[in-house]
PDB file of C-alpha atoms in Angstrom:
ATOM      1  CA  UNK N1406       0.651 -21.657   1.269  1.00 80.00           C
ATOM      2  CA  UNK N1407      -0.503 -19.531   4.075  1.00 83.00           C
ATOM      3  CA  UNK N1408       2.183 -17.206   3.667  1.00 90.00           C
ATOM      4  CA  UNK N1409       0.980 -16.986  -0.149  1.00 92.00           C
ATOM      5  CA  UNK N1410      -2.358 -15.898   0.859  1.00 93.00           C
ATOM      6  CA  UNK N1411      -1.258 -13.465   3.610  1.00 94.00           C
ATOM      7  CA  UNK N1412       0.978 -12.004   1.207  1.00 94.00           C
ATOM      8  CA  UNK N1413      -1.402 -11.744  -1.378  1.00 94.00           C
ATOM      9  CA  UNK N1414      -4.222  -9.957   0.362  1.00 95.00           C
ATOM     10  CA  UNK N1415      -1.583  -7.319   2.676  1.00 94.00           C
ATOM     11  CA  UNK N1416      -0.284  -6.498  -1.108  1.00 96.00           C
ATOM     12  CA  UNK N1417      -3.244  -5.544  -2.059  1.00 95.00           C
ATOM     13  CA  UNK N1418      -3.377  -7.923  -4.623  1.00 97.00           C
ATOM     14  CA  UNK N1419      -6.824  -9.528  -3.615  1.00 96.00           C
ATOM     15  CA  UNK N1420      -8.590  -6.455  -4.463  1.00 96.00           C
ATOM     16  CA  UNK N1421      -7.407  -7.395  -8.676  1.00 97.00           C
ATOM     17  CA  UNK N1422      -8.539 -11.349  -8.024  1.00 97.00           C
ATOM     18  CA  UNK N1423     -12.009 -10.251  -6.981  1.00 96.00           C
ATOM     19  CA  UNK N1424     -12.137  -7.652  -9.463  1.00 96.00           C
ATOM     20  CA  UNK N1425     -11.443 -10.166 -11.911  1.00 96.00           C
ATOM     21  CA  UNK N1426     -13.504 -12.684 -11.209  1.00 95.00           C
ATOM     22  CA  UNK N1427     -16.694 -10.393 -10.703  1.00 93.00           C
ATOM     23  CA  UNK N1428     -16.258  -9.521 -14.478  1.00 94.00           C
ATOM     24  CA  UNK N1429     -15.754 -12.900 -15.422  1.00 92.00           C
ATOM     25  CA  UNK N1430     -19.031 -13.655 -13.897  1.00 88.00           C
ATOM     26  CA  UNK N1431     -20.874 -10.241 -15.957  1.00 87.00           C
ATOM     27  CA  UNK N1432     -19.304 -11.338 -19.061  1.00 86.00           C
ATOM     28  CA  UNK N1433     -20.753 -14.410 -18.492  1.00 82.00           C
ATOM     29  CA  UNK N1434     -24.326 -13.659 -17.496  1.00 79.00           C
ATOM     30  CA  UNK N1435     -24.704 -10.703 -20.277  1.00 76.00           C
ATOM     31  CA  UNK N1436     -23.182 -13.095 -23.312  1.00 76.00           C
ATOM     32  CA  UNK N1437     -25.785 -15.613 -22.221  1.00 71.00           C
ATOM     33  CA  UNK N1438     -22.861 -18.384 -21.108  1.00 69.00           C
ATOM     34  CA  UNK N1439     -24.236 -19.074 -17.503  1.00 64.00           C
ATOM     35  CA  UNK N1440     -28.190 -18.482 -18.316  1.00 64.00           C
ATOM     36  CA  UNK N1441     -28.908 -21.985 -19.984  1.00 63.00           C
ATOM     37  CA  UNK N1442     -29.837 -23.881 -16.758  1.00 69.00           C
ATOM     38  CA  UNK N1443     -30.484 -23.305 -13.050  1.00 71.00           C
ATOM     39  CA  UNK N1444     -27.027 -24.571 -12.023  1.00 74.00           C
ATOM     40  CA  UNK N1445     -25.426 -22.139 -14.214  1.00 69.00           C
ATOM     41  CA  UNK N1446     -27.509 -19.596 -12.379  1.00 73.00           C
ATOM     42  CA  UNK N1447     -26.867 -20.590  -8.847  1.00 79.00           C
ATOM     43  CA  UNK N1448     -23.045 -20.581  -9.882  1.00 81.00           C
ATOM     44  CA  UNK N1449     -22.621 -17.660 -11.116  1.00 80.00           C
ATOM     45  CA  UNK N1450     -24.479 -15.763  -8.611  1.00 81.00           C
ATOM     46  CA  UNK N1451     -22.402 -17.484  -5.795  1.00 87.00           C
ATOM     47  CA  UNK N1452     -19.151 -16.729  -7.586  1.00 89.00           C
ATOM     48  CA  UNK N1453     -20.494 -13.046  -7.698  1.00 87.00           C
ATOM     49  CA  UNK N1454     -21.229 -12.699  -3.790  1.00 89.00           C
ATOM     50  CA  UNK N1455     -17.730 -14.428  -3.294  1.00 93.00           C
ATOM     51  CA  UNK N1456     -16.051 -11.722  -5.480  1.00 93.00           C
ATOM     52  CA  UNK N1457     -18.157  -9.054  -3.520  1.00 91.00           C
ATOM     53  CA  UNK N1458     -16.804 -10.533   0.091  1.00 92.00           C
ATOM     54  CA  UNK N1459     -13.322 -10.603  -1.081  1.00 93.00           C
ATOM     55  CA  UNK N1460     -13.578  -7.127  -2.973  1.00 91.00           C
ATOM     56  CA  UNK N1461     -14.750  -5.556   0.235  1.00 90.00           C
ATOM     57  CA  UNK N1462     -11.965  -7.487   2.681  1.00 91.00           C
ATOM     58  CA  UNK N1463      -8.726  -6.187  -0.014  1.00 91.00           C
ATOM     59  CA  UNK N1464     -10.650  -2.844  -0.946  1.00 90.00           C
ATOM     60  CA  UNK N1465      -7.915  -0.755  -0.956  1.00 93.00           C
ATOM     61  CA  UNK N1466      -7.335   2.933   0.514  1.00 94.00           C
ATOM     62  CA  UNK N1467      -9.982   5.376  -1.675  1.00 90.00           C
ATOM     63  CA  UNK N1468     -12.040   8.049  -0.767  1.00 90.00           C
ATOM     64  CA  UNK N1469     -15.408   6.860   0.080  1.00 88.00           C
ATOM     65  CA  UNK N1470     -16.915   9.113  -2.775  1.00 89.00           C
ATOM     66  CA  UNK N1471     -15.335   6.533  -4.991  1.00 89.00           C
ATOM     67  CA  UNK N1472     -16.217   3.591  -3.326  1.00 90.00           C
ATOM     68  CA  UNK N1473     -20.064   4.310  -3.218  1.00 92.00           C
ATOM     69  CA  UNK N1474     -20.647   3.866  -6.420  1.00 91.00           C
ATOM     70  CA  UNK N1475     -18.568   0.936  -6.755  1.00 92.00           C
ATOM     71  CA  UNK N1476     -20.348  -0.597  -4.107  1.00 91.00           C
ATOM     72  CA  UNK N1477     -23.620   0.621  -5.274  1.00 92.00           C
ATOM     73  CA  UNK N1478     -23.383  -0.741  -8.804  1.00 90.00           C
ATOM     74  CA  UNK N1479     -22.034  -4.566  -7.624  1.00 90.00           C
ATOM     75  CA  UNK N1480     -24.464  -4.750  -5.039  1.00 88.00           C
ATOM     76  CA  UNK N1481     -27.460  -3.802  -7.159  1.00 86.00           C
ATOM     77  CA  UNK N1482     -25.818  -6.134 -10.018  1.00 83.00           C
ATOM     78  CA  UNK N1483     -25.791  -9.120  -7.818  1.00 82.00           C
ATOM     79  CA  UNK N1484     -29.644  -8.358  -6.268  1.00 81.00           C
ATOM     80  CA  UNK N1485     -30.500  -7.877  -9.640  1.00 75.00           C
ATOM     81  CA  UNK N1486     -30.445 -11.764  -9.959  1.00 70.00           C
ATOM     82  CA  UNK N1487     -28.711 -13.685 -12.478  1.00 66.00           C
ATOM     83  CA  UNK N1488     -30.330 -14.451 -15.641  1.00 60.00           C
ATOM     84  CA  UNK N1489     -33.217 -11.565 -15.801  1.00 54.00           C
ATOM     85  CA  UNK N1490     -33.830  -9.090 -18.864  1.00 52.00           C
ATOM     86  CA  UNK N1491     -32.928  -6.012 -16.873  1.00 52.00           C
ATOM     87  CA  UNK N1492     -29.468  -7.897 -15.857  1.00 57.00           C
ATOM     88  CA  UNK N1493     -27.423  -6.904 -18.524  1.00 70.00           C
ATOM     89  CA  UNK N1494     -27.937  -3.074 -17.868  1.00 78.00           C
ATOM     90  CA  UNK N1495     -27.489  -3.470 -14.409  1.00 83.00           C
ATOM     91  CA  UNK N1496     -23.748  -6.143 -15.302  1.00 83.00           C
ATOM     92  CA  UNK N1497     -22.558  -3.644 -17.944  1.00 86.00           C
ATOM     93  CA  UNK N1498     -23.120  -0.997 -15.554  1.00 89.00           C
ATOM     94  CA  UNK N1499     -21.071  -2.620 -12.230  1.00 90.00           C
ATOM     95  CA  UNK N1500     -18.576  -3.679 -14.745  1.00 92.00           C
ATOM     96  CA  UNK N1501     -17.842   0.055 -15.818  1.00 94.00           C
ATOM     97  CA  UNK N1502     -17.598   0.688 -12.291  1.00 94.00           C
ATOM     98  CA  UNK N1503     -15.315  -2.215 -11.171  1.00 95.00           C
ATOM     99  CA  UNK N1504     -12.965  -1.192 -14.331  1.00 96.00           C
ATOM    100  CA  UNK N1505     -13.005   2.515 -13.229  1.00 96.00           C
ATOM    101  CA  UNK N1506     -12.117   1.207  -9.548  1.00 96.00           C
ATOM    102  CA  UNK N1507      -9.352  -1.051 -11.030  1.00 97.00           C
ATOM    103  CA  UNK N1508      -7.679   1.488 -13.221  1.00 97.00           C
ATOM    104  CA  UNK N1509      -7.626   4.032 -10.366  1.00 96.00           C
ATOM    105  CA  UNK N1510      -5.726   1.452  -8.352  1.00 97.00           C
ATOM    106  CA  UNK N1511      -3.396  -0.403 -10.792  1.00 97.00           C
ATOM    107  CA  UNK N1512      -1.068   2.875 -10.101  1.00 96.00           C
ATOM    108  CA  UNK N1513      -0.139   2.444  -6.642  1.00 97.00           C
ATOM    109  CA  UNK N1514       1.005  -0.992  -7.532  1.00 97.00           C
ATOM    110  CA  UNK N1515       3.625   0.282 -10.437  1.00 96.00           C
ATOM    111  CA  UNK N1516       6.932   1.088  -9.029  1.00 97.00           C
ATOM    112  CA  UNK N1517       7.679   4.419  -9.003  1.00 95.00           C
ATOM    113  CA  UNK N1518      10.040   6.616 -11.524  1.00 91.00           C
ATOM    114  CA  UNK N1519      11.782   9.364 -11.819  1.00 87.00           C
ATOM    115  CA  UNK N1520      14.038   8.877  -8.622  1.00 92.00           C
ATOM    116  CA  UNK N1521      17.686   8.672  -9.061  1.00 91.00           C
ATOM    117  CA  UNK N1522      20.056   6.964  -7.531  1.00 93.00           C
ATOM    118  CA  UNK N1523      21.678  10.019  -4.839  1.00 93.00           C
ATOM    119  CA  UNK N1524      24.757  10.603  -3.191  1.00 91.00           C
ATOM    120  CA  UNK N1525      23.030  11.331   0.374  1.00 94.00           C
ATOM    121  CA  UNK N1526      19.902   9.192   1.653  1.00 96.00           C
ATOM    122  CA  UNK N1527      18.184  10.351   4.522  1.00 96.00           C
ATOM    123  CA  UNK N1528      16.700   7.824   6.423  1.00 97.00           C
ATOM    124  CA  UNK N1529      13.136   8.563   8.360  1.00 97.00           C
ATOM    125  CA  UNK N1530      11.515   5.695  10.372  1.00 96.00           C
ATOM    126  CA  UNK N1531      11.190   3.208  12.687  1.00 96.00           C
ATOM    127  CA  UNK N1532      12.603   0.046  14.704  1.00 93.00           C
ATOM    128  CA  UNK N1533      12.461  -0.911  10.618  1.00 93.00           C
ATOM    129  CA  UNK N1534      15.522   0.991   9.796  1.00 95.00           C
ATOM    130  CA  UNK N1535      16.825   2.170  13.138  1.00 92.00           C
ATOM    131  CA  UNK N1536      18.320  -1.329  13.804  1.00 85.00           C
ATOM    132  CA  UNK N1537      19.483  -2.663  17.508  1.00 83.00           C
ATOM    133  CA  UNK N1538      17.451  -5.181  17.437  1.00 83.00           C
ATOM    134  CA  UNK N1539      20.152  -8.107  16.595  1.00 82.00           C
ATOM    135  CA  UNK N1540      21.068  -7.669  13.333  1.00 87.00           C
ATOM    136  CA  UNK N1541      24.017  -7.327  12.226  1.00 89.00           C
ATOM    137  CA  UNK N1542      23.710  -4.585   9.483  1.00 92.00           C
ATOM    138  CA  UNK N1543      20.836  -2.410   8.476  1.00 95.00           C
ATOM    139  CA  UNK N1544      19.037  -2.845   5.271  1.00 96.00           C
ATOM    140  CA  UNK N1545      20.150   1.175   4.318  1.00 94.00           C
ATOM    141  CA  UNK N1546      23.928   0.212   4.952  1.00 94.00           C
ATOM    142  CA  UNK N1547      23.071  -2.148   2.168  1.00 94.00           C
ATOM    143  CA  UNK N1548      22.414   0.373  -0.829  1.00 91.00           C
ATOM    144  CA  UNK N1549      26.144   0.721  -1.690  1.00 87.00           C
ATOM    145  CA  UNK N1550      28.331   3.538  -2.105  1.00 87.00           C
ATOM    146  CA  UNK N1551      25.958   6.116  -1.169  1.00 91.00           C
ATOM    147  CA  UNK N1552      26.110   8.710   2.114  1.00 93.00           C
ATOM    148  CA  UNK N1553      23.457   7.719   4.703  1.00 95.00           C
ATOM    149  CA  UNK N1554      22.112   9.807   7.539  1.00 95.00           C
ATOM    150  CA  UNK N1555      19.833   7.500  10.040  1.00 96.00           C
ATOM    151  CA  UNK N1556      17.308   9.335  11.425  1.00 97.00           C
ATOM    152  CA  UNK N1557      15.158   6.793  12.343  1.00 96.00           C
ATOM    153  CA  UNK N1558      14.296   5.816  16.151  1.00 96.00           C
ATOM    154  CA  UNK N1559      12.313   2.446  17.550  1.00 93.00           C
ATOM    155  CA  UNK N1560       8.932   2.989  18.170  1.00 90.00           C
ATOM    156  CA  UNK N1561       8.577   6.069  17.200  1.00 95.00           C
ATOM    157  CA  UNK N1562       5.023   6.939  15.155  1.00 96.00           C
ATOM    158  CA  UNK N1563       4.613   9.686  12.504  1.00 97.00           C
ATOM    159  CA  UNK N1564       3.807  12.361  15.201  1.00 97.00           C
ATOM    160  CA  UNK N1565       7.639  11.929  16.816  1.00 97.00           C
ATOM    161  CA  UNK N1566       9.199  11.746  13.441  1.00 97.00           C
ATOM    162  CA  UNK N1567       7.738  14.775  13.288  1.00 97.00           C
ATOM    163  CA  UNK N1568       8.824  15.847  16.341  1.00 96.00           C
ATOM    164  CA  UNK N1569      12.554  14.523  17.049  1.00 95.00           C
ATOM    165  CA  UNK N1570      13.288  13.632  13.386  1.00 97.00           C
ATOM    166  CA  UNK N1571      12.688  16.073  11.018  1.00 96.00           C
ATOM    167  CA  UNK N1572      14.490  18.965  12.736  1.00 95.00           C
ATOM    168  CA  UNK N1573      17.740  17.070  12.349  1.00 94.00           C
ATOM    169  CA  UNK N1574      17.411  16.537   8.521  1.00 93.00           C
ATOM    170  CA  UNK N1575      20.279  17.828   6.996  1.00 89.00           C
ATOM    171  CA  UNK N1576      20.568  21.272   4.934  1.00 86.00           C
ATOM    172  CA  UNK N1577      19.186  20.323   1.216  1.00 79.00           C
ATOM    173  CA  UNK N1578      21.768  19.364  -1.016  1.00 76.00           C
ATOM    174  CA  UNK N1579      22.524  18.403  -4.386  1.00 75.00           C
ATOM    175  CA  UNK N1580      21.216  14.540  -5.328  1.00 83.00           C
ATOM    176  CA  UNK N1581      19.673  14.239  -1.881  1.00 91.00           C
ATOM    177  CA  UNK N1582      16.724  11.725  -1.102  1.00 95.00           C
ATOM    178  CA  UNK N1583      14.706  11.354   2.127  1.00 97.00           C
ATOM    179  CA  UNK N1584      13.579   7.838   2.648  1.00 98.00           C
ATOM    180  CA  UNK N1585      10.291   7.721   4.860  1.00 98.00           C
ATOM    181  CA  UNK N1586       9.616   4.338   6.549  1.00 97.00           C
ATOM    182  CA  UNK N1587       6.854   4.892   8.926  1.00 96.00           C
ATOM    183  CA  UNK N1588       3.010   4.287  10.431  1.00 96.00           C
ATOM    184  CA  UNK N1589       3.008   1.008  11.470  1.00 95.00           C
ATOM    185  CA  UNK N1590       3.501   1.887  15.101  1.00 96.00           C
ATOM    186  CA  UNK N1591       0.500   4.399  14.968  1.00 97.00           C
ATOM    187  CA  UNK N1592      -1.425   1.452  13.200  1.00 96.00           C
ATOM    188  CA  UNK N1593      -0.500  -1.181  15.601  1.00 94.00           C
ATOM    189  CA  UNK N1594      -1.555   1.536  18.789  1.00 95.00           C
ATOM    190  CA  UNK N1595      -4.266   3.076  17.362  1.00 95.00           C
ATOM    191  CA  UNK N1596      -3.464   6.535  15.988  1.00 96.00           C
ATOM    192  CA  UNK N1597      -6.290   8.531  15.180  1.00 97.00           C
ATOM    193  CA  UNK N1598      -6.264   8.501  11.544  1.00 96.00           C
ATOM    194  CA  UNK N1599      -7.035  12.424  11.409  1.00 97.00           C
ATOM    195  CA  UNK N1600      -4.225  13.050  13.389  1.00 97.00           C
ATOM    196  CA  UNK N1601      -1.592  10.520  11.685  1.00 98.00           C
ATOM    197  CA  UNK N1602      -2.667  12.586   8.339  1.00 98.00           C
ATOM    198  CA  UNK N1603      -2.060  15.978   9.614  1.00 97.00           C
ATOM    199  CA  UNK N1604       1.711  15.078  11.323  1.00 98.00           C
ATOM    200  CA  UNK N1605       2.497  12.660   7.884  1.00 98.00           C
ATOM    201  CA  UNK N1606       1.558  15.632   6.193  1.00 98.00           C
ATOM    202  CA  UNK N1607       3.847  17.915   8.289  1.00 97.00           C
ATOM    203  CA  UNK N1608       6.508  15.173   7.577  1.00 97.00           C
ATOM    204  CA  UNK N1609       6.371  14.959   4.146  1.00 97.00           C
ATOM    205  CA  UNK N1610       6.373  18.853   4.054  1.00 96.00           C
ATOM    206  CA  UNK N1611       9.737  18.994   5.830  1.00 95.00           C
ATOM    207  CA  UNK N1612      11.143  16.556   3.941  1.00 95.00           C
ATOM    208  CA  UNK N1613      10.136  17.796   1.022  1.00 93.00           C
ATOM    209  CA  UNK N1614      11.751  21.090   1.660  1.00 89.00           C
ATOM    210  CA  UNK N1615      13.858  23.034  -0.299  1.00 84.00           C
ATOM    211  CA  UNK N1616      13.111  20.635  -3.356  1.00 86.00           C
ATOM    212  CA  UNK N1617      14.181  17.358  -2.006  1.00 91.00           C
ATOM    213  CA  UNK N1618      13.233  14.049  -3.484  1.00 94.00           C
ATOM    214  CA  UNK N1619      11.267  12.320  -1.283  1.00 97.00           C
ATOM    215  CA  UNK N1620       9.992   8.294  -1.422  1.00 98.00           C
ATOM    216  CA  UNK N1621       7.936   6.883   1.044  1.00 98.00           C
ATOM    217  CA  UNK N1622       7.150   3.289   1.857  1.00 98.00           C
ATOM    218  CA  UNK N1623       3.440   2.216   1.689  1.00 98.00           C
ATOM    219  CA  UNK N1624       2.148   0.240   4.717  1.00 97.00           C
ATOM    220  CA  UNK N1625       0.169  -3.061   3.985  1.00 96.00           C
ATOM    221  CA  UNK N1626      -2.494  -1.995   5.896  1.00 95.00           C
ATOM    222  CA  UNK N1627      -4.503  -3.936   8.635  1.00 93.00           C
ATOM    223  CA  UNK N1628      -8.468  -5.129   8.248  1.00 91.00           C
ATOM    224  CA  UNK N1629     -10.494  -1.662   8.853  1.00 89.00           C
ATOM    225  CA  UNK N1630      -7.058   0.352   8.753  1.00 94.00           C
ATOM    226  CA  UNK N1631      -7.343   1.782   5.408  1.00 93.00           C
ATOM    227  CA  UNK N1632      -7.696   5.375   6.637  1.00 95.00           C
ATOM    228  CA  UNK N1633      -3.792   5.250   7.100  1.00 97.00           C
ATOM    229  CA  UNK N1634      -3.466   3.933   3.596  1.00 97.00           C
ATOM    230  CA  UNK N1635      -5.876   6.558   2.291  1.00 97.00           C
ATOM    231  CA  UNK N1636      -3.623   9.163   4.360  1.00 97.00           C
ATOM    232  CA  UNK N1637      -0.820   7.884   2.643  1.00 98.00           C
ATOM    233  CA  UNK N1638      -1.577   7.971  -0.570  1.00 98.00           C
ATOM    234  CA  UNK N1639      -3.121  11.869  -0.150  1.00 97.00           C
ATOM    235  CA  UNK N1640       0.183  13.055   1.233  1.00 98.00           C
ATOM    236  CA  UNK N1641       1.791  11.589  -1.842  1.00 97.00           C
ATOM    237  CA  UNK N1642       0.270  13.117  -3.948  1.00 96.00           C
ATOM    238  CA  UNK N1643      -0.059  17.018  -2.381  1.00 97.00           C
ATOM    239  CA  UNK N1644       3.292  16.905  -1.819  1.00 96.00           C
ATOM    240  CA  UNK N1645       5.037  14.993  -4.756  1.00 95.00           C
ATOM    241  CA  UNK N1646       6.255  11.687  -2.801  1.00 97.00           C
ATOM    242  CA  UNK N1647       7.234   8.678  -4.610  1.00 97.00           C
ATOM    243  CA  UNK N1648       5.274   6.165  -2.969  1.00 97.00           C
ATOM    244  CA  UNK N1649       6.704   2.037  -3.291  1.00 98.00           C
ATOM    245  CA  UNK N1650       3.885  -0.462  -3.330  1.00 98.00           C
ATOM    246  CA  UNK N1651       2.867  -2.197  -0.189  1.00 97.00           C
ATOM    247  CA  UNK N1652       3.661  -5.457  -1.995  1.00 97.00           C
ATOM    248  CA  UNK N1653       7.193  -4.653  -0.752  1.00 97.00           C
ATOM    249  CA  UNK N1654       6.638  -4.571   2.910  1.00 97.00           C
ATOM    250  CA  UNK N1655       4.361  -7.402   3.270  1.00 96.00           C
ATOM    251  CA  UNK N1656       6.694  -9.947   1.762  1.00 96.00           C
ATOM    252  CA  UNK N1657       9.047  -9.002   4.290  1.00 96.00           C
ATOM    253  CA  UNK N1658       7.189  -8.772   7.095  1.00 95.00           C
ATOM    254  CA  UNK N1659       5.063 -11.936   6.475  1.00 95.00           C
ATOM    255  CA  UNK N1660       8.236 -14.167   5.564  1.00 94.00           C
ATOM    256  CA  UNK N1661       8.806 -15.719   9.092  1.00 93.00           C
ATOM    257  CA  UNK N1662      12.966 -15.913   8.156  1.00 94.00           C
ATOM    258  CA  UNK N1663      12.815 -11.895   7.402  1.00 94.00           C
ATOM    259  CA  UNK N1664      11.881 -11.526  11.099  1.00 92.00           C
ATOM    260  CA  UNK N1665      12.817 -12.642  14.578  1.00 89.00           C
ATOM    261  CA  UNK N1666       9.211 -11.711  16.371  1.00 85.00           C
ATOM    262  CA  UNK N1667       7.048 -10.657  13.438  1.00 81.00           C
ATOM    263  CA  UNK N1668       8.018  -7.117  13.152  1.00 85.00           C
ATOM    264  CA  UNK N1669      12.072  -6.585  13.926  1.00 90.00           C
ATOM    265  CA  UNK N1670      13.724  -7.482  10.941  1.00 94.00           C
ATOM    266  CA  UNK N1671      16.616  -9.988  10.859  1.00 95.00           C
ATOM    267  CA  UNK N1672      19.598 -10.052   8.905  1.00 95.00           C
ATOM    268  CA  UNK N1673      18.050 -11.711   6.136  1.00 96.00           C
ATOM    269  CA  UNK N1674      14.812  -9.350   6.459  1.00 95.00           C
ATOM    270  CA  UNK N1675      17.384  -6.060   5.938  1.00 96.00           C
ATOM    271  CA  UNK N1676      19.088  -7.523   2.947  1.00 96.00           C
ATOM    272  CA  UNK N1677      15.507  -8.072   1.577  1.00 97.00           C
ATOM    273  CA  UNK N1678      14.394  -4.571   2.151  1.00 97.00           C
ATOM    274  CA  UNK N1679      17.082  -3.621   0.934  1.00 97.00           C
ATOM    275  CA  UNK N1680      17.211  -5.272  -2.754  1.00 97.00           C
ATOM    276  CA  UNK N1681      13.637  -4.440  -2.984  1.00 97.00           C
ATOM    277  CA  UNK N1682      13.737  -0.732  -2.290  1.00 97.00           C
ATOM    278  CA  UNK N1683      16.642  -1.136  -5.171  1.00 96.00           C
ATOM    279  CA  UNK N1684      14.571  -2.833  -7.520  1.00 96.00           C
ATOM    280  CA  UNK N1685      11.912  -1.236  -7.138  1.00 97.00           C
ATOM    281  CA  UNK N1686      13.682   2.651  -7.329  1.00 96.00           C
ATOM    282  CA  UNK N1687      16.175   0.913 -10.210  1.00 94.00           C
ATOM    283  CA  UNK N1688      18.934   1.801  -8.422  1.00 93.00           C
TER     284      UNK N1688
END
């Protein structure tokens, strides 16, 4: 059960319950449903302060210029008070904003398209995919008949990638793909999140070089560290990169047989990266 929950808000997938149940509670108040007695009152507007608390703990990576008026147009929903003649203006209009929030999200949670399966993958990363840690094979040694090039170290952050990695990616090729795995190690040690954008962005830039496919893996992100997220999602999209939903990660990292301390991946962790990176490319 508490790997459920764990799993459910480092997906991201919290963000949609709250979502949901703040416009169950609108829908509610404006049709009239909850306005009959004071109960009906009391438990609606609870219902909308707990959807409020758990929107703001699984808000996910946007720019602040989008959030404002989200947060604007809940809060001034829920002061508004539950029942009173000015509420439905004030419901339909935090409902608008919560769907506008929603549909801008639902994207980063749809496995991505358009990648084919290649003859090359290029590996960037982490102790994630650089193995030596116990295991007996690495989850990219489990993608099949394909050419792999490991270029990932342990412990290395986005900023030595940067530095040690991409200079020894390979000439560009026909049907290559570079595979980024990285950021948790600048999340864990507290990267500035400025400077973990500019060297992801210098990353993605080499990688993307020349025309290469690129895919990266989206970190479930740590209370207060969606500024990495945010990073993420911005490099993606200046520089074309396929981006596979946190959800991935999280139910890895969070099953306690996918790991032997919480963060190296065992056997059984690599073999589950590695069918979901499949599934989720369709290769």
């Amino acid at each position: 059960m508490k790997q459920a929950v764990l799993v459910h808000y480092y997906s991201g997938h919290l963000f949609f319950t709250a979502a949901a149940l703040f416009l169950l509670v609108v829908l509610l108040d404006v049709t009239g449903v909850s306005r009959g007695n004071a109960a009906g009152r009391r438990i609606t507007g609870f219902v909308a302060l707990l959807a409020l608390a758990l929107g703001a703990m699984g808000a996910p990576p946007m720019p602040l210029y989008l959030w404002v008026p989200v947060a604007i147009a809940t809060a001034a929903c829920v002061v508004a008070g539950f029942g009173e003649k000015r509420r439905p203006f004030t419901g339909i209009a935090a409902a608008v904003a919560v769907i506008v929030a929603v549909a801008l999200e639902v994207p980063y949670h749809v496995d991505p398209t358009g990648i084919r399966r290649p003859k090359h993958l290029m590996v960037m990363g982490d102790s994630l995919s650089s193995g030596g840690f116990g295991e007996k094979t690495i989850w990219h040694q489990r993608m099949g008949d394909m050419a792999v090039t490991n270029l990932a170290l342990p412990s290395d952050g986005v900023r030595e990638a940067l530095e040690h990695q991409a200079p020894m990616l390979l000439p560009p090729g026909n049907e290559q793909v570079v595979l980024i795995e990285i950021g948790g190690n600048d999340m864990l040690e507290g990267t500035p999140p400025d400077a973990f954008a500019k060297a992801l962005d210098g990353l993605a830039r080499a990688a993307r070089r020349n025309g290469r496919k690129v895919v990266m893996l989206e970190l479930p992100l740590l209370p207060g560290a969606w500024r990495y997220g945010l990073a993420q999602r911005q490099v993606a999209r200046r520089h074309g990169v396929a981006l596979i939903p946190k959800r991935l990660l999280a139910a890895v990292l969070l099953d306690p047989l996918d790991t032997s301390d919480g963060l190296h991946l065992t056997d059984r962790g690599h073999a589950a990266l590695a069918n979901g990176i499949r599934a989720s490319l369709g290769w």
